[in-house]
Amino acid sequence: MIKKTLLAASVVCAASNFAFADTLVIGAPMPSFADKWMSYLFEGINDFNDKHSDVEIKMTDANEDPSKMLNDVDNFIDAGVNALLVVPTDIAIVKPIAKKANRANIPLVIVNRLPDESAMKNVDAYVGSESIQAGIIQAESVVGMLDGKQGNIAILMGVLGHEAQIKRTEGNKQVFSQYSNIKIVAEQEGRWDRAKALQIVEDLLQAHPEINVIVANNDEMAIGALLAARKAGLTDADLIITGVDATPDALEYLGSGLDSTVFQSAKGQGYGGAEIAYKLAKGEKVQKMNWINFELVLEEQKVEYLYKYQ
Amino acid sequence: MIKEASANARKTHYTEILNKYGMLLILILLFSALSLKIDGFASFRNIFSILEQVSMFGIIAIGVTFAIVTGGIDLSSGAVVALASVVGASIVTGTEGYGMTIFAFGAAMFVGSICGLINGSITAYGRIPPFIATLGMMTMARGVAQLVSNGRPIDASSDAFTSIGDGSIFGVPGLVVIYVLVAITCHIMMSRMSFGRHVFAIGGNVNTAKICGVNVEITLLKVYILAGALAGLAGAMLTSRAYAGNPTFGNMWELDAIAAAVIGGTSLAGGVGSVPMCIVGALIIGVMNKGLNMLGVDPYWQQIIKGMIIIGAVLLDAQKRKKA
């Protein structure tokens, strides 16, 4: 009896699946709703969603858990979405996601975290910024501020293995290695996290009092560094601190501890990703690699960039 | 159990049945309600998809059920999943063929059972409460996982290995097949073998168990080794599903597993629990996760709802014990 009802129900359901063919549905599994920077990316996606009446973008939160993200992808595929827009929890998870999407014949757009080449083969489009550029811009601003003085640098890295961590750090080192007055004293993993960075920098400043530059892979860690420096009684003049992302929080600190940051348009990536996914869902052709540029932000540009978040 | 109850009195017979199968009823109601609300929810594709998503923490939940029935707990399983996944992935990376696949699964389970052995020894011989022993292991295993993998995901895309998580036998996903096999084996161990009787005896009353000649230490050791090995197996399964081992895997899975056991009616006071009901508990969580997702419920609300259901289940358990 139950079997029959189930069977009947599934037949009915299969038939009614054709119903929502007029509005496009885009499934968007996201890594974490708790991440501040990410929330601006979501804003970009929602922005696009609001401006287009013929598309509905549904987001899910994986809580930074790769296996939860796989479940979310499964669910969207089962629900028969027209395209997938994914910010992966880590780049290793892209491969199985791509396999699932390919098998179901659903176009897949990856945003923000660049998968390796072999995984990219099965991805329809990528939207993001070239992380190495951020590292280079950031390091060049430090070189400018040091102006020939001795620089003892501590690098705070994001979660090891993230493309942004590897490339931003690489960009930093590429620049620093060209200057004999600059030495990297310490490299530590702050896991993108303010509290973790605060703790690391507290310890670092004790162990290496000669440190006068802190380069962080993102703003949250830069802010952590800045808070640790304040706790240690150091003033703005003692330390050069620089981050990446230009989050509103970081912009507030620009000029009062934080010396520079690099703007990666979260909103731009979210909006751009949504646009590409929308085009793919409609069956249009798109470019495979879509780059969104980084910009250096100093105290002078503070107001201009704060305005972007209004 | 049912036989005894019906022998006693008709009235208690019904409450007994309700106590025993109440959660099964809730599962069926939940599933039916969601099937009415969501297109395609009551399809084989979707049921298998739910089972597949449940299979990994469901297997952990079975191991945890054994621990809880003895009056203990295992908080380390999520971290053991991470450790087993990076160990499994580093063995299988760049290899071909089923030989290495079986070896990787074996190694993952072996690593898990070593963690379990340590948990069990500290609990049984060190007389440290299992809450503390496994809490320590939770931090340690996660640390070792990060150490082994250097904090990065390890690629595990060997075709043979990923076919376990990707493939299916007669339409049943590979991971579900493993779940069913594990469930049957563990159910037999718990309900038909002397090991199972000892587990219940310890949970009922340690001293009585001792007087009756149960070797409490060895039994506890076996229980935690089993729980560890199952967590290791879940780690290997997840690795094959995700094509990679990752030290961040299994984050908070121990809580999902404990929740599954408790929702299924396993008493945190020990002495009560069963494998089939643990599966029902895991399925309630799985059906709910999937349903709430497909309904598009705000993820923040999903967490709140999940928390409330767990608390509800524990309250129910407390009520039952008060009456008994």
XYZ file of N, CA, C and O in Angstrom, chain A residues 60-206:
588
model
N 22.499 28.222 -0.292
C 22.554 27.379 0.911
C 23.886 27.595 1.616
O 24.865 28.027 1.000
N 23.903 27.284 2.889
C 25.089 27.513 3.716
C 25.727 26.171 4.065
O 25.091 25.315 4.669
N 26.994 25.990 3.681
C 27.667 24.710 3.972
C 28.390 24.746 5.310
O 28.984 23.754 5.715
N 28.354 25.897 5.986
C 29.032 25.975 7.278
C 30.508 25.607 7.207
O 31.056 25.020 8.136
N 31.159 25.891 6.082
C 32.575 25.546 5.839
C 32.825 24.039 5.822
O 33.952 23.594 5.940
N 31.777 23.251 5.689
C 31.941 21.799 5.689
C 31.809 21.284 4.251
O 30.743 21.348 3.663
N 32.921 20.768 3.678
C 32.872 20.330 2.273
C 31.806 19.274 2.017
O 31.172 19.284 0.966
N 31.594 18.371 2.991
C 30.627 17.311 2.729
C 29.206 17.857 2.744
O 28.340 17.395 2.019
N 28.976 18.885 3.573
C 27.662 19.535 3.572
C 27.434 20.204 2.216
O 26.329 20.193 1.681
N 28.517 20.767 1.650
C 28.382 21.415 0.348
C 27.993 20.399 -0.729
O 27.159 20.686 -1.589
N 28.593 19.206 -0.658
C 28.229 18.154 -1.621
C 26.746 17.803 -1.505
O 26.065 17.617 -2.512
N 26.256 17.731 -0.269
C 24.829 17.461 -0.064
C 23.983 18.554 -0.700
O 22.978 18.275 -1.342
N 24.400 19.805 -0.500
C 23.646 20.923 -1.059
C 23.600 20.831 -2.587
O 22.570 21.076 -3.204
N 24.755 20.463 -3.175
C 24.810 20.316 -4.631
C 23.843 19.214 -5.068
O 23.052 19.394 -6.003
N 23.885 18.072 -4.379
C 22.958 16.967 -4.672
C 21.513 17.436 -4.635
O 20.728 17.129 -5.519
N 21.192 18.177 -3.581
C 19.816 18.633 -3.415
C 19.377 19.525 -4.561
O 18.269 19.406 -5.063
N 20.263 20.432 -4.976
C 19.918 21.327 -6.083
C 19.746 20.544 -7.372
O 18.841 20.814 -8.160
N 20.629 19.561 -7.593
C 20.522 18.752 -8.808
C 19.204 17.981 -8.792
O 18.486 17.939 -9.786
N 18.875 17.416 -7.628
C 17.599 16.696 -7.504
C 16.416 17.615 -7.766
O 15.396 17.201 -8.305
N 16.554 18.864 -7.348
C 15.457 19.811 -7.534
C 15.388 20.306 -8.978
O 14.482 21.045 -9.335
N 16.363 19.907 -9.790
C 16.347 20.247 -11.212
C 16.643 21.698 -11.528
O 15.968 22.302 -12.363
N 17.666 22.274 -10.872
C 18.007 23.674 -11.155
C 18.582 23.814 -12.569
O 19.059 22.836 -13.157
N 18.550 25.046 -13.101
C 19.033 25.283 -14.462
C 20.525 25.585 -14.528
O 21.148 25.478 -15.577
N 21.094 26.001 -13.393
C 22.534 26.240 -13.345
C 22.992 26.197 -11.896
O 22.184 26.383 -10.988
N 24.279 25.919 -11.713
C 24.845 25.923 -10.364
C 25.881 27.034 -10.263
O 26.722 27.202 -11.145
N 25.798 27.797 -9.187
C 26.721 28.894 -8.927
C 27.365 28.591 -7.582
O 26.696 28.633 -6.553
N 28.651 28.225 -7.614
C 29.258 27.692 -6.395
C 30.472 28.493 -5.957
O 31.378 28.763 -6.757
N 30.489 28.886 -4.702
C 31.723 29.336 -4.070
C 32.192 28.151 -3.230
O 31.600 27.862 -2.190
N 33.229 27.412 -3.695
C 33.573 26.148 -3.018
C 34.200 26.374 -1.645
O 34.866 27.386 -1.417
N 33.982 25.419 -0.738
C 34.597 25.503 0.590
C 36.119 25.389 0.486
O 36.846 26.004 1.240
N 36.576 24.540 -0.442
C 38.006 24.450 -0.731
C 38.116 23.949 -2.154
O 37.150 23.436 -2.708
N 39.300 24.096 -2.756
C 39.348 23.816 -4.186
C 39.271 22.322 -4.485
O 38.899 21.930 -5.572
N 39.602 21.474 -3.509
C 39.569 20.034 -3.769
C 38.150 19.525 -3.988
O 37.938 18.501 -4.621
N 37.177 20.259 -3.472
C 35.794 19.788 -3.546
C 35.184 20.054 -4.927
O 34.128 19.524 -5.256
N 35.876 20.862 -5.743
C 35.306 21.223 -7.046
C 35.160 20.001 -7.953
O 34.195 19.872 -8.691
N 36.130 19.077 -7.848
C 36.117 17.904 -8.736
C 34.822 17.104 -8.617
O 34.145 16.884 -9.617
N 34.468 16.642 -7.390
C 33.206 15.897 -7.316
C 31.984 16.736 -7.655
O 31.024 16.215 -8.229
N 32.025 18.033 -7.343
C 30.887 18.894 -7.693
C 30.738 18.927 -9.211
O 29.644 18.767 -9.755
N 31.879 19.103 -9.899
C 31.845 19.180 -11.363
C 31.340 17.869 -11.946
O 30.553 17.864 -12.895
N 31.771 16.764 -11.355
C 31.330 15.462 -11.868
C 29.814 15.312 -11.750
O 29.145 14.870 -12.679
N 29.293 15.708 -10.586
C 27.842 15.622 -10.379
C 27.094 16.518 -11.367
O 26.091 16.119 -11.952
N 27.613 17.746 -11.534
C 26.946 18.699 -12.428
C 26.991 18.201 -13.874
O 25.992 18.251 -14.592
N 28.160 17.696 -14.284
C 28.300 17.182 -15.650
C 27.334 16.042 -15.901
O 26.698 15.960 -16.949
N 27.256 15.142 -14.912
C 26.414 13.969 -15.073
C 24.963 14.388 -15.246
O 24.220 13.798 -16.016
N 24.566 15.431 -14.502
C 23.183 15.890 -14.580
C 22.991 16.896 -15.713
O 21.891 17.386 -15.918
N 24.124 17.201 -16.393
C 24.064 18.136 -17.511
C 23.614 19.544 -17.096
O 22.821 20.178 -17.773
N 24.130 19.998 -15.969
C 23.778 21.331 -15.469
C 25.025 22.209 -15.536
O 26.098 21.803 -15.063
N 24.925 23.392 -16.146
C 26.103 24.262 -16.219
C 26.584 24.704 -14.836
O 25.771 24.944 -13.940
N 27.902 24.800 -14.696
C 28.499 25.067 -13.385
C 29.422 26.275 -13.441
O 30.330 26.336 -14.274
N 29.158 27.246 -12.570
C 30.016 28.422 -12.454
C 30.682 28.399 -11.082
O 30.011 28.238 -10.073
N 32.002 28.514 -11.059
C 32.728 28.589 -9.802
C 33.131 30.039 -9.569
O 33.597 30.711 -10.487
N 32.937 30.511 -8.349
C 33.240 31.901 -8.039
C 34.286 31.976 -6.928
O 34.255 31.162 -5.996
N 35.196 32.924 -7.051
C 36.101 33.341 -5.977
C 37.292 32.418 -5.693
O 38.381 32.897 -5.468
N 37.096 31.111 -5.633
C 38.226 30.236 -5.324
C 38.562 29.408 -6.558
O 37.773 28.560 -6.974
N 39.721 29.666 -7.137
C 40.087 29.077 -8.430
C 40.537 27.628 -8.284
O 41.520 27.350 -7.612
N 39.818 26.696 -8.916
C 40.214 25.278 -8.849
C 41.464 25.026 -9.695
O 41.819 25.858 -10.528
N 42.095 23.869 -9.498
C 43.268 23.567 -10.324
C 42.825 23.211 -11.739
O 41.648 23.020 -12.015
N 43.826 23.107 -12.630
C 43.520 22.982 -14.057
C 42.654 21.770 -14.377
O 41.714 21.864 -15.159
N 42.993 20.621 -13.748
C 42.266 19.407 -14.114
C 40.798 19.524 -13.719
O 39.914 19.022 -14.409
N 40.529 20.197 -12.592
C 39.136 20.376 -12.176
C 38.441 21.400 -13.064
O 37.245 21.288 -13.341
N 39.199 22.416 -13.517
C 38.613 23.480 -14.345
C 38.083 22.942 -15.670
O 37.197 23.537 -16.274
N 38.646 21.799 -16.128
C 38.209 21.216 -17.402
C 36.710 20.958 -17.421
O 36.070 21.073 -18.451
N 36.165 20.580 -16.250
C 34.749 20.232 -16.201
C 33.883 21.356 -15.649
O 32.729 21.145 -15.316
N 34.475 22.547 -15.532
C 33.721 23.696 -15.041
C 33.427 24.604 -16.225
O 34.285 24.805 -17.084
N 32.211 25.144 -16.299
C 31.858 25.948 -17.463
C 32.428 27.350 -17.414
O 32.804 27.902 -18.437
N 32.497 27.949 -16.233
C 33.046 29.303 -16.159
C 33.561 29.589 -14.751
O 33.103 28.992 -13.772
N 34.545 30.487 -14.688
C 35.078 30.921 -13.405
C 35.001 32.438 -13.306
O 35.290 33.142 -14.275
N 34.592 32.923 -12.155
C 34.566 34.364 -11.918
C 35.358 34.638 -10.641
O 35.081 34.056 -9.598
N 36.370 35.494 -10.758
C 37.149 35.791 -9.556
C 38.238 36.793 -9.849
O 38.296 37.371 -10.935
N 39.084 36.995 -8.883
C 40.194 37.909 -9.064
C 41.476 37.104 -8.972
O 41.524 36.091 -8.293
N 42.496 37.538 -9.682
C 43.746 36.799 -9.677
C 44.498 37.088 -8.390
O 45.092 38.154 -8.229
N 44.497 36.114 -7.496
C 44.994 36.351 -6.148
C 46.417 36.871 -6.094
O 46.762 37.661 -5.216
N 47.247 36.449 -7.028
C 48.655 36.858 -6.963
C 48.763 38.371 -7.115
O 49.616 39.012 -6.501
N 47.845 38.945 -7.884
C 47.842 40.389 -8.092
C 47.653 41.121 -6.759
O 48.322 42.124 -6.495
N 46.778 40.599 -5.909
C 46.551 41.222 -4.602
C 47.833 41.218 -3.787
O 48.201 42.228 -3.170
N 48.539 40.070 -3.790
C 49.779 39.955 -3.046
C 50.828 40.933 -3.538
O 51.568 41.539 -2.749
N 50.883 41.098 -4.857
C 51.877 42.001 -5.439
C 51.553 43.454 -5.074
O 52.406 44.199 -4.583
N 50.308 43.851 -5.284
C 49.893 45.223 -4.976
C 50.164 45.549 -3.505
O 50.705 46.606 -3.158
N 49.809 44.594 -2.654
C 49.969 44.770 -1.210
C 51.445 44.956 -0.853
O 51.811 45.882 -0.131
N 52.296 44.083 -1.387
C 53.722 44.144 -1.078
C 54.353 45.418 -1.616
O 55.206 46.032 -0.966
N 53.917 45.836 -2.797
C 54.475 47.067 -3.368
C 54.134 48.273 -2.497
O 54.944 49.187 -2.349
N 52.942 48.264 -1.894
C 52.579 49.380 -1.025
C 53.483 49.400 0.207
O 53.866 50.462 0.701
N 53.861 48.220 0.686
C 54.762 48.133 1.833
C 56.136 48.683 1.461
O 56.736 49.465 2.203
N 56.625 48.271 0.290
C 57.931 48.747 -0.177
C 57.934 50.269 -0.227
O 58.876 50.928 0.233
N 56.854 50.848 -0.750
C 56.734 52.297 -0.840
C 56.777 52.950 0.538
O 57.478 53.946 0.760
N 56.048 52.367 1.487
C 55.972 52.961 2.819
C 57.296 52.839 3.562
O 57.649 53.710 4.340
N 58.021 51.742 3.332
C 59.312 51.560 4.000
C 60.327 52.566 3.464
O 61.190 53.048 4.200
N 60.245 52.830 2.182
C 61.077 53.848 1.547
C 62.558 53.627 1.828
O 63.270 54.550 2.226
N 63.034 52.398 1.683
C 64.456 52.119 1.816
C 64.896 51.713 3.207
O 66.016 51.223 3.400
N 63.997 51.913 4.204
C 64.341 51.498 5.566
C 64.346 49.980 5.681
O 63.774 49.288 4.837
N 64.965 49.462 6.757
C 64.964 48.025 6.994
C 63.537 47.547 7.302
O 62.859 48.140 8.142
N 63.090 46.504 6.613
C 61.767 45.960 6.895
C 61.856 44.524 7.374
O 62.403 43.664 6.687
N 61.360 44.264 8.603
C 61.290 42.892 9.111
C 59.834 42.457 9.097
O 59.010 42.991 9.843
N 59.557 41.488 8.247
C 58.166 41.223 7.909
C 57.633 39.933 8.512
O 58.323 38.919 8.541
N 56.419 40.033 9.019
C 55.690 38.821 9.415
C 54.507 38.679 8.471
O 53.792 39.645 8.228
N 54.327 37.482 7.913
C 53.194 37.248 7.019
C 52.161 36.387 7.742
O 52.483 35.343 8.303
N 50.912 36.878 7.747
C 49.812 36.092 8.315
C 49.045 35.474 7.164
O 48.517 36.180 6.310
N 48.989 34.149 7.139
C 48.388 33.467 6.009
C 46.998 32.948 6.336
O 46.689 32.625 7.471
N 46.179 32.841 5.296
C 44.853 32.245 5.440
C 44.977 30.745 5.597
O 46.086 30.228 5.738
N 43.865 30.051 5.560
C 43.896 28.593 5.705
C 44.830 28.004 4.649
O 44.679 28.271 3.465
N 45.822 27.251 5.101
C 46.821 26.706 4.186
C 46.148 25.864 3.122
O 45.283 25.049 3.431
N 46.551 26.084 1.885
C 45.984 25.286 0.810
C 44.916 26.030 0.026
O 44.627 25.676 -1.104
N 44.335 27.071 0.614
C 43.414 27.900 -0.160
C 44.205 28.598 -1.248
O 45.312 29.090 -1.016
N 43.606 28.675 -2.414
C 44.284 29.310 -3.535
C 44.691 30.737 -3.164
O 45.795 31.181 -3.451
N 43.794 31.458 -2.498
C 44.087 32.852 -2.139
C 45.283 32.933 -1.187
O 46.107 33.843 -1.285
N 45.370 31.979 -0.268
C 46.506 31.960 0.665
C 47.805 31.745 -0.097
O 48.773 32.469 0.075
N 47.822 30.741 -0.967
C 49.049 30.391 -1.690
C 49.475 31.549 -2.587
O 50.620 31.995 -2.547
N 48.541 32.065 -3.372
C 48.893 33.062 -4.394
C 49.195 34.432 -3.788
O 50.095 35.125 -4.230
N 48.422 34.851 -2.784
C 48.698 36.155 -2.176
C 50.064 36.142 -1.523
O 50.844 37.087 -1.656
N 50.379 35.048 -0.826
C 51.676 34.930 -0.184
C 52.783 34.909 -1.241
O 53.818 35.559 -1.088
N 52.512 34.184 -2.316
C 53.488 34.118 -3.411
C 53.740 35.510 -3.993
O 54.888 35.897 -4.246
N 52.661 36.274 -4.194
C 52.789 37.639 -4.714
C 53.616 38.511 -3.776
O 54.484 39.283 -4.213
N 53.355 38.375 -2.461
C 54.142 39.105 -1.458
C 55.620 38.810 -1.624
O 56.451 39.714 -1.736
N 55.949 37.527 -1.673
C 57.351 37.105 -1.684
C 58.040 37.516 -2.975
O 59.219 37.883 -2.966
N 57.283 37.441 -4.071
C 57.835 37.835 -5.360
C 58.385 39.260 -5.288
O 59.467 39.539 -5.786
N 57.634 40.148 -4.653
C 58.058 41.547 -4.557
C 59.176 41.704 -3.526
O 60.226 42.300 -3.809
N 58.957 41.128 -2.330
C 59.921 41.336 -1.241
C 61.310 40.807 -1.602
O 62.315 41.371 -1.194
N 61.353 39.714 -2.381
C 62.652 39.099 -2.681
C 63.543 40.014 -3.527
O 64.745 39.798 -3.623
N 62.955 41.043 -4.124
C 63.762 41.941 -4.954
C 64.442 43.026 -4.132
O 65.218 43.819 -4.660
N 64.155 43.098 -2.843
C 64.708 44.189 -2.031
C 65.600 43.638 -0.920
O 65.166 42.776 -0.152
N 66.848 44.146 -0.862
C 67.798 43.620 0.119
C 67.498 44.162 1.518
O 67.923 43.587 2.520
N 66.746 45.269 1.616
C 66.440 45.835 2.928
C 65.229 45.166 3.582
O 64.834 45.521 4.680
N 64.650 44.175 2.866
C 63.449 43.547 3.404
C 63.704 42.067 3.715
O 64.278 41.340 2.905
N 63.317 41.686 4.931
C 63.525 40.306 5.349
C 62.222 39.754 5.927
O 61.557 40.415 6.720
N 61.864 38.529 5.506
C 60.677 37.903 6.082
C 61.104 37.123 7.324
O 61.892 36.193 7.247
N 60.607 37.555 8.490
C 61.047 36.963 9.752
C 60.148 35.784 10.155
O 60.604 34.830 10.772
N 58.877 35.903 9.830
C 57.960 34.854 10.290
C 56.792 34.702 9.328
O 56.352 35.675 8.707
N 56.320 33.455 9.196
C 55.112 33.178 8.421
C 54.235 32.274 9.266
O 54.690 31.229 9.717
N 52.983 32.691 9.499
C 52.116 31.870 10.347
C 50.725 31.785 9.737
O 50.307 32.676 9.005
N 50.036 30.702 10.101
C 48.692 30.501 9.573
C 47.646 31.089 10.512
O 47.412 30.571 11.594
N 47.023 32.186 10.077
C 45.991 32.822 10.903
C 44.590 32.373 10.533
O 43.614 32.835 11.114
N 44.487 31.480 9.549
C 43.204 30.874 9.146
C 42.123 31.896 8.814
O 40.961 31.687 9.125
N 42.507 33.038 8.255
C 41.571 34.117 7.863
C 40.904 34.759 9.082
O 39.986 35.556 8.942
N 41.302 34.376 10.268
C 40.506 34.666 11.451
C 41.127 35.743 12.324
O 42.314 35.716 12.629
N 40.300 36.706 12.739
C 40.763 37.837 13.522
C 41.326 37.397 14.874
O 42.428 37.781 15.267
N 40.561 36.544 15.551
C 40.967 36.124 16.900
C 42.258 35.311 16.862
O 43.158 35.490 17.695
N 42.342 34.444 15.866
C 43.530 33.600 15.729
C 44.761 34.482 15.433
O 45.835 34.284 16.002
N 44.580 35.476 14.555
C 45.681 36.355 14.187
C 46.127 37.182 15.390
O 47.325 37.405 15.614
N 45.155 37.628 16.156
C 45.469 38.420 17.351
C 46.424 37.639 18.257
O 47.447 38.147 18.708
N 46.058 36.382 18.461
C 46.866 35.525 19.331
C 48.263 35.306 18.753
O 49.268 35.419 19.464
N 48.319 35.042 17.459
C 49.613 34.795 16.816
C 50.507 36.017 16.927
O 51.689 35.929 17.264
N 49.942 37.195 16.634
C 50.761 38.405 16.616
C 51.224 38.775 18.029
O 52.352 39.226 18.228
N 50.362 38.541 19.010
C 50.799 38.739 20.401
C 52.092 37.964 20.665
O 53.068 38.505 21.190
N 52.053 36.683 20.274
C 53.220 35.824 20.495
C 54.410 36.266 19.653
O 55.550 36.276 20.116
N 54.110 36.621 18.391
C 55.193 37.005 17.479
C 55.928 38.243 17.969
O 57.153 38.322 17.926
N 55.165 39.226 18.441
C 55.793 40.477 18.873
C 56.682 40.258 20.091
O 57.652 40.983 20.314
N 56.331 39.227 20.886
C 57.196 38.881 22.015
C 58.461 38.189 21.538
O 59.563 38.495 21.972
